[in-house]
Tab-separated table of C-alpha atoms and ligand atoms in Angstrom:
chain	number	residue	atom	x	y	z
A	20	MET	CA	-10.847	-24.256	5.738
A	21	LYS	CA	-12.288	-21.689	3.650
A	22	ILE	CA	-10.882	-19.751	0.680
A	23	ALA	CA	-12.185	-17.350	-1.698
A	24	LYS	CA	-11.711	-18.198	-5.479
A	25	LEU	CA	-11.681	-15.626	-8.083
A	26	ARG	CA	-13.376	-17.201	-11.371
A	27	GLY	CA	-13.622	-14.015	-13.449
A	28	ALA	CA	-14.945	-10.501	-13.208
A	29	HIS	CA	-16.846	-10.033	-10.251
A	30	ASP	CA	-17.126	-13.644	-9.590
A	31	PHE	CA	-15.606	-14.781	-6.361
A	32	VAL	CA	-16.795	-18.195	-4.710
A	33	ILE	CA	-16.110	-19.337	-1.398
A	34	GLU	CA	-14.832	-22.862	-1.186
A	35	ASN	CA	-14.030	-25.364	1.248
A	36	MET	CA	-10.452	-26.764	0.909
A	37	GLU	CA	-8.078	-28.916	2.775
A	38	SER	CA	-5.727	-27.312	5.429
A	39	PRO	CA	-2.266	-26.540	3.675
A	40	LYS	CA	0.473	-28.705	4.761
A	41	ILE	CA	3.426	-26.924	6.270
A	42	GLY	CA	7.144	-27.676	5.284
A	43	LYS	CA	9.869	-27.942	7.922
A	44	ASN	CA	10.467	-24.222	7.659
A	45	GLU	CA	6.945	-22.805	7.483
A	46	CYS	CA	4.108	-22.046	9.748
A	47	LEU	CA	0.501	-22.593	9.445
A	48	ILE	CA	-1.295	-19.213	10.181
A	49	LYS	CA	-4.793	-18.621	11.085
A	50	VAL	CA	-5.685	-15.559	9.075
A	51	LYS	CA	-7.521	-12.793	10.981
A	52	ALA	CA	-7.290	-10.148	8.339
A	53	CYS	CA	-6.440	-9.786	4.847
A	54	GLY	CA	-6.512	-6.125	3.204
A	55	VAL	CA	-7.865	-5.466	-0.093
A	56	CYS	CA	-5.005	-4.022	-2.372
A	57	HIS	CA	-5.540	-1.511	-4.912
A	58	SER	CA	-3.404	-3.708	-7.265
A	59	GLU	CA	-6.214	-6.217	-7.157
A	60	ILE	CA	-9.001	-4.307	-8.412
A	61	ASP	CA	-8.433	-4.537	-12.003
A	62	GLN	CA	-8.433	-8.418	-12.158
A	63	TRP	CA	-11.720	-8.379	-10.290
A	64	ALA	CA	-13.445	-5.823	-12.160
A	65	ASN	CA	-12.498	-7.403	-15.427
A	66	THR	CA	-11.277	-10.784	-16.523
A	67	LEU	CA	-7.884	-10.135	-17.830
A	68	SER	CA	-6.790	-12.158	-20.657
A	69	ASN	CA	-3.011	-12.051	-19.425
A	70	LEU	CA	-4.022	-13.816	-16.260
A	71	GLU	CA	-5.259	-17.306	-15.447
A	72	TYR	CA	-8.376	-17.908	-13.787
A	73	PRO	CA	-9.593	-19.087	-11.590
A	74	ARG	CA	-6.984	-17.610	-9.229
A	75	PHE	CA	-6.533	-17.363	-5.478
A	76	ILE	CA	-5.411	-13.772	-4.542
A	77	GLY	CA	-4.902	-11.769	-1.330
A	78	HIS	CA	-1.736	-10.776	0.218
A	79	GLU	CA	-1.971	-8.348	2.943
A	80	VAL	CA	-2.381	-10.953	5.568
A	81	SER	CA	-2.303	-11.303	9.511
A	82	GLY	CA	-3.184	-13.846	12.136
A	83	GLU	CA	-2.215	-16.245	14.623
A	84	ILE	CA	0.304	-19.005	14.285
A	85	ILE	CA	-1.411	-22.298	14.905
A	86	GLN	CA	1.218	-24.752	13.604
A	87	VAL	CA	5.014	-24.638	13.492
A	88	GLY	CA	7.263	-26.581	11.208
A	89	SER	CA	10.099	-28.715	12.628
A	90	GLN	CA	12.884	-26.391	11.920
A	91	VAL	CA	11.290	-23.399	12.930
A	92	GLU	CA	12.672	-21.725	16.197
A	93	LYS	CA	11.600	-18.178	16.710
A	94	PHE	CA	7.916	-18.685	16.637
A	95	ASN	CA	5.463	-20.593	18.616
A	96	PRO	CA	1.727	-21.435	18.368
A	97	GLY	CA	-0.429	-18.620	19.390
A	98	ASP	CA	2.070	-15.763	18.321
A	99	ARG	CA	0.395	-12.870	16.604
A	100	VAL	CA	1.996	-12.085	13.279
A	101	ALA	CA	1.881	-10.121	9.980
A	102	VAL	CA	2.997	-12.197	7.119
A	103	TRP	CA	4.295	-11.974	3.463
A	104	VAL	CA	2.242	-14.100	1.091
A	105	ASP	CA	1.730	-13.439	-2.613
A	106	GLN	CA	-1.375	-15.241	-2.864
A	107	LYS	CA	-4.168	-17.291	-1.158
A	108	GLY	CA	-4.579	-14.538	1.736
A	109	TYR	CA	-8.369	-14.631	1.249
A	110	ALA	CA	-8.458	-17.666	3.073
A	111	SER	CA	-8.913	-18.889	6.808
A	112	GLU	CA	-5.664	-20.675	6.820
A	113	VAL	CA	-2.248	-20.011	5.001
A	114	ALA	CA	1.187	-21.803	5.267
A	115	VAL	CA	3.971	-19.215	5.105
A	116	ALA	CA	7.839	-19.649	5.482
A	117	SER	CA	9.173	-18.671	8.667
A	118	GLU	CA	11.439	-15.568	7.385
A	119	ARG	CA	8.247	-14.011	5.972
A	120	ILE	CA	6.700	-13.805	9.169
A	121	PHE	CA	6.902	-10.649	11.485
A	122	PRO	CA	5.678	-10.558	15.038
A	123	ILE	CA	3.147	-7.873	15.874
A	124	ASP	CA	2.549	-6.370	19.534
A	125	ASP	CA	-0.477	-6.973	21.460
A	126	SER	CA	-1.270	-3.291	21.009
A	127	VAL	CA	-1.503	-3.672	17.281
A	128	SER	CA	-4.899	-4.987	15.912
A	129	PHE	CA	-4.733	-7.749	13.046
A	130	GLU	CA	-6.738	-5.323	10.549
A	131	GLU	CA	-3.968	-2.895	10.781
A	132	ALA	CA	-1.016	-5.349	10.463
A	133	MET	CA	-0.285	-5.338	6.845
A	134	ALA	CA	3.249	-6.304	6.024
A	135	GLU	CA	3.166	-5.708	2.208
A	136	PRO	CA	1.818	-2.278	2.072
A	137	LEU	CA	4.259	-1.332	4.827
A	138	SER	CA	7.241	-3.019	3.101
A	139	CYS	CA	6.158	-0.869	-0.110
A	140	THR	CA	5.949	2.524	1.598
A	141	THR	CA	9.084	1.763	3.824
A	142	ASN	CA	11.202	0.926	0.705
A	143	GLY	CA	9.721	3.873	-1.061
A	144	VAL	CA	10.753	6.287	1.408
A	145	ILE	CA	14.271	4.896	1.940
A	146	GLU	CA	15.017	4.888	-1.760
A	147	ALA	CA	13.781	8.508	-2.049
A	148	ASP	CA	16.420	9.449	0.658
A	149	ILE	CA	14.422	12.165	2.068
A	150	GLU	CA	16.393	14.568	3.721
A	151	LEU	CA	15.989	16.536	7.059
A	152	ALA	CA	14.187	19.739	6.641
A	153	ASP	CA	12.884	18.710	3.113
A	154	THR	CA	9.602	19.857	1.531
A	155	VAL	CA	7.837	17.044	0.124
A	156	ALA	CA	4.777	16.701	-1.877
A	157	LEU	CA	2.378	13.442	-1.992
A	158	VAL	CA	0.432	13.579	-4.961
A	159	GLY	CA	-2.570	10.974	-4.023
A	160	THR	CA	-2.951	10.438	-0.390
A	161	GLY	CA	-5.191	7.259	-0.327
A	162	PHE	CA	-4.158	4.362	1.906
A	163	MET	CA	-0.558	4.319	0.747
A	164	GLY	CA	-0.066	7.971	0.395
A	165	LEU	CA	-1.268	8.312	4.148
A	166	ILE	CA	1.427	5.670	5.293
A	167	LEU	CA	4.079	7.454	3.347
A	168	LEU	CA	3.126	10.858	4.745
A	169	GLN	CA	3.891	9.494	8.367
A	170	GLN	CA	7.255	7.678	7.166
A	171	ILE	CA	8.338	10.977	5.250
A	172	LYS	CA	7.853	12.865	8.605
A	173	LEU	CA	9.759	10.603	10.545
A	174	LYS	CA	12.607	10.968	8.037
A	175	GLY	CA	12.780	14.711	9.041
A	176	ALA	CA	10.981	16.507	6.266
A	177	THR	CA	9.647	19.719	7.954
A	178	LYS	CA	6.904	20.314	5.308
A	179	VAL	CA	4.639	17.844	4.116
A	180	ILE	CA	2.070	18.880	1.333
A	181	ALA	CA	-0.788	16.519	0.797
A	182	ILE	CA	-2.600	16.594	-2.648
A	183	ASP	CA	-5.689	14.738	-3.390
A	184	ILE	CA	-9.342	15.422	-4.907
A	185	ARG	CA	-11.017	14.016	-2.004
A	186	ASP	CA	-11.580	16.379	0.861
A	187	ASP	CA	-12.404	13.825	3.332
A	188	ILE	CA	-9.010	12.007	3.029
A	189	LEU	CA	-7.455	15.404	3.128
A	190	GLU	CA	-8.655	15.745	6.736
A	191	VAL	CA	-7.214	12.453	7.607
A	192	ALA	CA	-3.892	13.782	6.101
A	193	THR	CA	-3.943	16.619	8.294
A	194	GLN	CA	-4.566	14.691	11.360
A	195	LEU	CA	-1.641	12.365	10.483
A	196	GLY	CA	0.823	15.246	10.189
A	197	ALA	CA	0.195	16.899	6.728
A	198	ASP	CA	1.341	20.447	7.024
A	199	VAL	CA	-0.759	21.613	3.947
A	200	THR	CA	-3.594	20.057	2.102
A	201	LEU	CA	-4.476	21.097	-1.572
A	202	ASN	CA	-7.460	19.799	-3.683
A	203	PRO	CA	-6.785	20.107	-7.474
A	204	ASN	CA	-10.643	20.518	-7.793
A	205	ARG	CA	-10.526	23.554	-5.645
A	206	VAL	CA	-7.060	25.405	-6.189
A	207	ASN	CA	-4.194	25.732	-8.787
A	208	ILE	CA	-1.735	23.223	-7.510
A	209	GLU	CA	1.289	24.596	-9.280
A	210	LYS	CA	0.460	28.316	-7.985
A	211	TRP	CA	0.176	27.009	-4.414
A	212	VAL	CA	3.155	24.818	-4.437
A	213	LYS	CA	5.302	27.879	-5.815
A	214	LYS	CA	3.871	30.092	-3.220
A	215	ILE	CA	4.807	27.582	-0.373
A	216	THR	CA	8.154	27.125	-1.650
A	217	ASP	CA	9.394	30.576	-2.510
A	218	GLY	CA	8.756	29.995	-6.281
A	219	LYS	CA	11.075	26.993	-6.260
A	220	GLY	CA	8.938	23.837	-6.159
A	221	VAL	CA	9.257	20.942	-3.574
A	222	ASP	CA	12.518	19.028	-2.969
A	223	ALA	CA	10.853	15.783	-3.655
A	224	ALA	CA	7.553	14.585	-4.797
A	225	PHE	CA	5.921	11.231	-4.651
A	226	GLU	CA	3.483	10.252	-7.457
A	227	VAL	CA	1.234	7.838	-5.667
A	228	GLY	CA	-1.991	8.076	-7.483
A	229	GLY	CA	-0.855	5.769	-10.353
A	230	LYS	CA	-2.761	7.781	-13.130
A	231	GLN	CA	-1.241	9.909	-16.077
A	232	ALA	CA	-2.874	13.063	-14.456
A	233	THR	CA	-1.091	12.337	-11.002
A	234	LEU	CA	2.055	11.822	-12.902
A	235	ASP	CA	1.713	15.108	-15.093
A	236	LEU	CA	0.827	17.073	-11.934
A	237	THR	CA	3.810	15.697	-9.906
A	238	SER	CA	6.403	16.671	-12.679
A	239	LYS	CA	4.941	20.270	-12.512
A	240	ILE	CA	5.743	20.970	-8.686
A	241	ILE	CA	9.358	20.108	-8.195
A	242	ARG	CA	12.293	22.309	-7.931
A	243	MET	CA	15.344	22.040	-10.157
A	244	GLU	CA	17.327	19.129	-9.344
A	245	GLY	CA	14.397	17.918	-7.237
A	246	LYS	CA	13.324	14.176	-6.861
A	247	LEU	CA	10.257	12.593	-8.867
A	248	ILE	CA	9.339	9.372	-7.104
A	249	ILE	CA	7.304	6.956	-9.012
A	250	PHE	CA	5.475	5.167	-6.184
A	251	GLY	CA	1.912	4.771	-7.677
A	252	TYR	CA	1.008	1.408	-9.312
A	253	HIS	CA	0.642	1.969	-12.918
A	254	PRO	CA	-1.282	-0.716	-14.698
A	255	GLY	CA	-1.468	0.857	-17.979
A	256	ARG	CA	0.516	2.666	-20.513
A	257	ARG	CA	1.870	6.036	-19.281
A	258	GLU	CA	3.608	8.796	-21.105
A	259	ILE	CA	5.828	11.377	-20.160
A	260	GLU	CA	4.265	14.916	-21.143
A	261	ASP	CA	7.498	16.724	-21.806
A	262	LEU	CA	10.793	14.798	-21.335
A	263	GLY	CA	12.592	17.974	-22.415
A	264	TYR	CA	11.252	19.835	-19.339
A	265	TRP	CA	12.213	16.872	-17.213
A	266	ASN	CA	15.779	16.907	-18.681
A	267	TRP	CA	16.232	20.688	-18.444
A	268	MET	CA	14.999	20.543	-14.814
A	269	ALA	CA	17.450	17.902	-13.921
A	270	PHE	CA	14.924	15.759	-12.258
A	271	LYS	CA	16.134	12.815	-10.160
A	272	LEU	CA	13.876	10.167	-11.309
A	273	ILE	CA	13.346	7.298	-8.917
A	274	ASN	CA	11.130	4.266	-9.523
A	275	ALA	CA	10.042	3.090	-6.202
A	276	HIS	CA	9.290	-0.437	-7.008
A	277	PHE	CA	10.976	-3.359	-5.709
A	278	ARG	CA	11.032	-6.965	-7.093
A	279	ASN	CA	13.963	-8.678	-4.973
A	280	MET	CA	12.676	-10.642	-1.950
A	281	LYS	CA	15.446	-9.497	0.269
A	282	THR	CA	14.559	-5.892	-0.101
A	283	ILE	CA	10.721	-6.582	0.247
A	284	LEU	CA	11.144	-8.580	3.452
A	285	GLN	CA	13.641	-6.114	5.042
A	286	GLY	CA	11.084	-3.283	4.194
A	287	ALA	CA	8.181	-5.317	5.788
A	288	ASP	CA	10.487	-5.943	8.927
A	289	ILE	CA	11.135	-2.320	9.255
A	290	GLY	CA	7.545	-1.263	8.615
A	291	ILE	CA	5.987	-3.751	11.059
A	292	LYS	CA	8.678	-2.468	13.747
A	293	LEU	CA	7.356	1.062	13.141
A	294	LEU	CA	3.824	-0.078	13.601
A	295	ASN	CA	4.716	-2.031	16.897
A	296	SER	CA	6.409	0.879	18.183
A	297	GLY	CA	3.472	3.430	17.476
A	298	LYS	CA	5.567	5.553	15.151
A	299	VAL	CA	3.438	4.614	12.127
A	300	GLN	CA	-0.533	4.632	12.634
A	301	MET	CA	-2.474	2.327	10.505
A	302	LYS	CA	-5.918	2.204	12.708
A	303	PRO	CA	-7.319	5.632	11.143
A	304	LEU	CA	-6.845	3.896	7.792
A	305	ILE	CA	-8.780	0.788	8.228
A	306	THR	CA	-12.422	2.222	7.326
A	307	HIS	CA	-14.416	-0.940	6.139
A	308	THR	CA	-14.257	-4.507	7.388
A	309	PHE	CA	-16.210	-7.427	5.789
A	310	PRO	CA	-16.412	-11.094	6.491
A	311	LEU	CA	-15.048	-13.240	3.824
A	312	GLU	CA	-18.605	-14.153	2.609
A	313	GLU	CA	-18.796	-10.511	1.423
A	314	ILE	CA	-15.720	-10.166	-0.287
A	315	GLU	CA	-17.615	-8.638	-3.354
A	316	LYS	CA	-18.689	-5.786	-1.346
A	317	ALA	CA	-15.165	-5.222	0.092
A	318	PHE	CA	-13.962	-5.237	-3.473
A	319	GLN	CA	-16.805	-2.620	-4.525
A	320	ALA	CA	-15.980	-0.273	-1.765
A	321	ALA	CA	-12.310	-0.346	-2.834
A	322	LYS	CA	-13.219	0.494	-6.405
A	323	ASN	CA	-15.947	3.162	-5.754
A	324	LYS	CA	-14.510	4.701	-2.366
A	325	PRO	CA	-17.634	5.884	-0.715
A	326	GLU	CA	-17.333	8.971	1.556
A	327	GLY	CA	-14.470	8.465	4.169
A	328	PHE	CA	-13.099	5.283	2.630
A	329	ILE	CA	-9.761	4.495	2.813
A	330	LYS	CA	-9.232	0.775	3.087
A	331	SER	CA	-11.267	-2.588	2.924
A	332	VAL	CA	-9.993	-5.326	4.840
A	333	ILE	CA	-11.646	-8.821	5.161
A	334	THR	CA	-11.645	-10.182	8.561
A	335	PHE	CA	-12.005	-13.488	10.119
A	336	ARG	CA	-13.255	-14.540	13.523
B	16	ZN	ZN1	-0.938	-5.018	-1.678
């Protein structure tokens, strides 16, 4: 089988490796797609001193079961599935424990069947406890923000305000149900949110961008006693601009990150069910696909975000 090995900054090499041997409770998956995750960009763009290289990354995998362990009862060869893996996803085959495998419907393409991002957004929305008729802001509407948007709507929010500096992505947000879209490069966000919410601010705001600027902006548009949900991936040091203000405003702070496997797998299960039922759409989000040999290009696109870009996916025949 083929696998992409990351040797250092901008240094992927495709190697041939023996197929993984599966345990009694595992299945061997013929990988059909693996999404390029925002969280992987840093370790590819730079050789990070706190990580070991070479390394085998890739964790947003879907494919077809080709072999089933002796104790696995609920799956058969030929089943189409999304899987949870924490590494070795940029490979033509991967071994996965059966409880980390989620069946996908025939109506769902492999490219869109990503268990890990769906788990993160599902658990984020559950943790935020969005209520009926809430007004919710999303600060950053890239790939994750656009999934969150749909799930926030499902939870009963009546007004979702999508905020992003890219107009092309705000158009997609509108198609997927955003009620208002705002571009901070064009308008004063605080002023507009005030206008939309009768001067109060939103009931809940998801910080999705993962930057200091998005964190600062998020805290300025929430109503008194509203929820500030830190959903974005923050690889660097961040500061709270004015803790006194957060304190006075009585914000409910929610860190929407999850580390225990039970919660993660439960989120993936729910997320894939929503995808299978058509309640969540991923197809409009998959804008760039590449074969494994062009993994460098897939990462370049994810970093540089050309016009119309939302998500890179590595696909296999
Ligand atoms: Zn990911």
